[in-house]
């Protein structure tokens, strides 16, 4: 699946392709949408009834609505060792937030040998991502929408450390900057097989 999540520095759409991206690291400061995006991608993943998901979170209550889905298991982050077991076919693993996981454990979870039909999503505010040796990971840095809708390339250096030309200097160098689409708690994915009532929306 090719899931649109926002747009890049040049205004082009940014997608997560679940058939290509096997580890996706979502980077941002707290409150910039990492968990919301992880929840959104999880809902896309389990739209296929043959797929399952395991979520390890510091705040499991943020995934309460997904706990009612039989194919999803939500666990506290302290149980992340259970993610070391090779996932079954068609499983998504979410680790939210990896910064509080011991580095050796985080590396083992993220770089375990996985099947081609599984996906791992990791969220981080930066420190954890720098320790993951992100070869093979796709790092997406979520940045706020620029004031006035200006292109990100024109954004000046800001107090949060974002440089419009060089990106966040405290993040890994291979991060792709993404302005995420605006999403809410009840923003469920619309799949191509669902009929959209344009008059109602």
Coordinates of C-alpha atoms in Angstrom, one line a residue:
X1 CA 0.0 0.0 0.0
X2 CA 1.1 3.6 -0.7
X3 CA -0.2 5.8 2.1
X4 CA 0.0 9.6 1.8
X5 CA 1.2 11.3 5.0
X6 CA 2.0 14.9 4.0
X7 CA 4.4 16.9 1.8
X8 CA 8.1 17.4 1.5
X9 CA 10.3 20.5 1.4
X10 CA 9.5 21.1 -2.3
X11 CA 5.8 20.6 -1.9
X12 CA 5.7 17.1 -3.4
X13 CA 3.6 14.5 -1.7
X14 CA 5.3 12.1 0.7
X15 CA 4.1 8.5 1.0
X16 CA 4.9 5.5 3.2
X17 CA 5.0 2.4 0.9
X18 CA 4.3 -0.6 3.0
X19 CA 5.7 -3.0 0.4
X20 CA 9.1 -1.1 0.3
X21 CA 9.6 0.6 3.6
X22 CA 10.3 -2.1 6.3
X23 CA 11.4 0.3 9.1
X24 CA 9.9 3.8 9.3
X25 CA 11.3 6.2 12.0
X26 CA 9.0 9.2 12.8
X27 CA 11.0 12.0 14.4
X28 CA 9.7 15.2 15.9
X29 CA 9.5 17.2 19.1
X30 CA 6.7 16.2 21.5
X31 CA 3.3 17.1 20.3
X32 CA 4.1 17.3 16.6
X33 CA 2.0 14.3 15.5
X34 CA 4.2 11.2 15.8
X35 CA 1.6 9.1 17.7
X36 CA -1.3 10.4 15.6
X37 CA 0.6 9.4 12.4
X38 CA 1.5 6.0 13.9
X39 CA -2.1 5.4 14.7
X40 CA -3.2 6.4 11.2
X41 CA -0.6 4.0 9.6
X42 CA -1.8 1.2 11.9
X43 CA -5.4 1.7 10.7
X44 CA -4.3 1.5 7.1
X45 CA -2.3 -1.7 7.9
X46 CA -5.1 -3.6 9.6
X47 CA -7.6 -2.6 6.9
X48 CA -6.5 -5.9 5.4
X49 CA -8.1 -8.5 7.7
X50 CA -5.2 -10.9 7.2
X51 CA -2.8 -8.5 9.0
X52 CA -2.1 -7.9 12.7
X53 CA -0.4 -5.2 14.7
X54 CA 1.4 -5.0 18.1
X55 CA 1.9 -1.6 19.7
X56 CA 4.4 -0.9 22.5
X57 CA 3.7 2.5 23.9
X58 CA 4.7 4.7 26.9
X59 CA 1.0 5.9 27.0
X60 CA -1.1 2.9 25.9
X61 CA -4.3 4.8 26.5
X62 CA -3.5 6.9 23.4
X63 CA -4.3 3.7 21.4
X64 CA -7.5 2.9 23.3
X65 CA -9.7 2.8 20.2
X66 CA -7.4 0.3 18.6
X67 CA -7.6 -2.0 21.6
X68 CA -11.1 -3.0 20.6
X69 CA -9.8 -4.4 17.3
X70 CA -9.2 -8.1 17.6
X71 CA -6.1 -8.0 15.3
X72 CA -4.3 -5.4 17.4
X73 CA -2.5 -5.9 20.7
X74 CA -1.5 -2.8 22.7
X75 CA 1.2 -3.3 25.4
X76 CA 3.2 -1.0 27.7
X77 CA 6.6 -0.1 26.4
X78 CA 8.3 -2.0 29.3
X79 CA 7.2 -5.2 27.4
X80 CA 9.2 -4.2 24.3
X81 CA 11.4 -7.3 24.7
X82 CA 8.4 -9.3 23.4
X83 CA 9.0 -7.5 20.0
X84 CA 12.3 -9.3 19.7
X85 CA 10.4 -12.4 18.7
X86 CA 10.2 -12.6 14.9
X87 CA 6.8 -11.3 13.9
X88 CA 4.3 -13.5 12.1
X89 CA 3.4 -12.9 8.5
X90 CA 1.6 -9.6 7.9
X91 CA 2.4 -8.0 11.3
X92 CA 3.0 -4.4 12.1
X93 CA 5.1 -3.5 15.1
X94 CA 4.9 0.1 16.6
X95 CA 7.4 1.3 19.2
X96 CA 6.2 4.6 20.7
X97 CA 8.6 6.2 22.1
X98 CA 11.9 4.5 21.4
X99 CA 13.9 7.1 23.3
X100 CA 13.1 5.4 26.7
X101 CA 14.1 1.9 25.4
X102 CA 17.7 0.7 26.2
X103 CA 19.8 1.3 23.1
X104 CA 20.9 -2.4 22.6
X105 CA 17.2 -3.6 22.8
X106 CA 16.1 -0.9 20.4
X107 CA 18.7 -1.8 17.9
X108 CA 17.8 -5.5 18.1
X109 CA 14.1 -4.8 17.7
X110 CA 14.5 -2.4 14.8
X111 CA 17.2 -4.4 12.9
X112 CA 15.8 -7.9 13.5
X113 CA 15.5 -10.2 10.5
X114 CA 12.0 -9.7 9.3
X115 CA 9.8 -10.9 6.5
X116 CA 9.1 -8.8 3.5
X117 CA 5.4 -8.4 4.5
X118 CA 6.0 -6.8 7.9
X119 CA 6.5 -3.2 8.9
X120 CA 8.1 -1.6 12.0
X121 CA 7.2 2.0 13.0
X122 CA 9.4 3.8 15.6
X123 CA 8.7 7.2 17.1
X124 CA 11.5 9.3 18.6
X125 CA 12.2 12.9 19.6
X126 CA 15.7 12.5 18.3
X127 CA 18.1 10.9 20.8
X128 CA 16.8 7.3 20.2
X129 CA 16.9 7.7 16.4
X130 CA 20.5 8.7 16.4
X131 CA 21.5 5.6 18.3
X132 CA 19.6 3.2 16.0
X133 CA 22.2 3.0 13.2
X134 CA 19.5 3.9 10.8
X135 CA 20.9 2.1 7.7
X136 CA 17.9 0.5 6.1
X137 CA 15.5 2.7 8.1
X138 CA 13.5 5.5 6.5
X139 CA 13.7 8.5 8.8
X140 CA 10.8 11.1 8.4
X141 CA 11.2 14.3 10.4
X142 CA 7.8 15.9 11.1
X143 CA 8.0 19.7 11.0
X144 CA 5.3 22.3 11.7
X145 CA 3.5 23.9 8.8
X146 CA 5.4 27.1 7.9
X147 CA 3.5 30.4 8.7
X148 CA 1.7 31.7 5.6
X149 CA 2.2 28.4 3.8
X150 CA 5.7 29.4 2.6
X151 CA 7.8 26.6 1.1
X152 CA 10.0 25.0 3.8
X153 CA 13.1 25.8 1.8
X154 CA 12.4 29.5 2.5
X155 CA 11.9 29.1 6.2
X156 CA 14.5 30.8 8.3
X157 CA 16.3 29.3 11.3
X158 CA 13.8 29.0 14.1
X159 CA 14.1 28.8 17.9
X160 CA 13.3 25.0 17.7
X161 CA 16.6 24.4 15.8
X162 CA 15.1 24.0 12.4
X163 CA 17.2 25.5 9.6
X164 CA 15.2 26.0 6.4
X165 CA 18.2 24.8 4.3
X166 CA 19.9 22.2 6.5
X167 CA 17.0 20.8 8.5
X168 CA 17.3 20.0 12.2
X169 CA 20.9 19.9 13.1
X170 CA 20.3 17.6 16.1
X171 CA 18.7 14.9 13.9
X172 CA 20.4 12.2 11.8
X173 CA 21.6 13.6 8.5
X174 CA 19.4 11.4 6.3
X175 CA 16.1 12.6 7.7
X176 CA 13.4 13.5 5.1
X177 CA 11.5 16.6 6.3
X178 CA 7.7 16.2 6.1
X179 CA 4.9 18.6 6.9
X180 CA 2.3 16.0 8.0
X181 CA -1.3 16.2 6.9
X182 CA -3.6 17.6 9.6
X183 CA -5.2 14.7 11.4
X184 CA -7.5 14.3 14.4
X185 CA -8.5 11.6 16.9
X186 CA -11.4 10.4 14.7
X187 CA -9.5 10.8 11.4
X188 CA -9.9 7.3 10.0
X189 CA -8.3 6.3 6.6
X190 CA -10.5 6.3 3.6
X191 CA -9.7 3.3 1.5
X192 CA -10.2 3.0 -2.2
X193 CA -13.0 0.4 -1.8
X194 CA -15.0 2.7 0.5
X195 CA -17.7 5.0 -1.0
X196 CA -17.1 8.6 0.1
X197 CA -20.2 10.8 0.6
X198 CA -18.9 14.1 -0.8
X199 CA -22.2 15.9 0.0
X200 CA -21.8 15.0 3.7
X201 CA -18.1 16.0 4.0

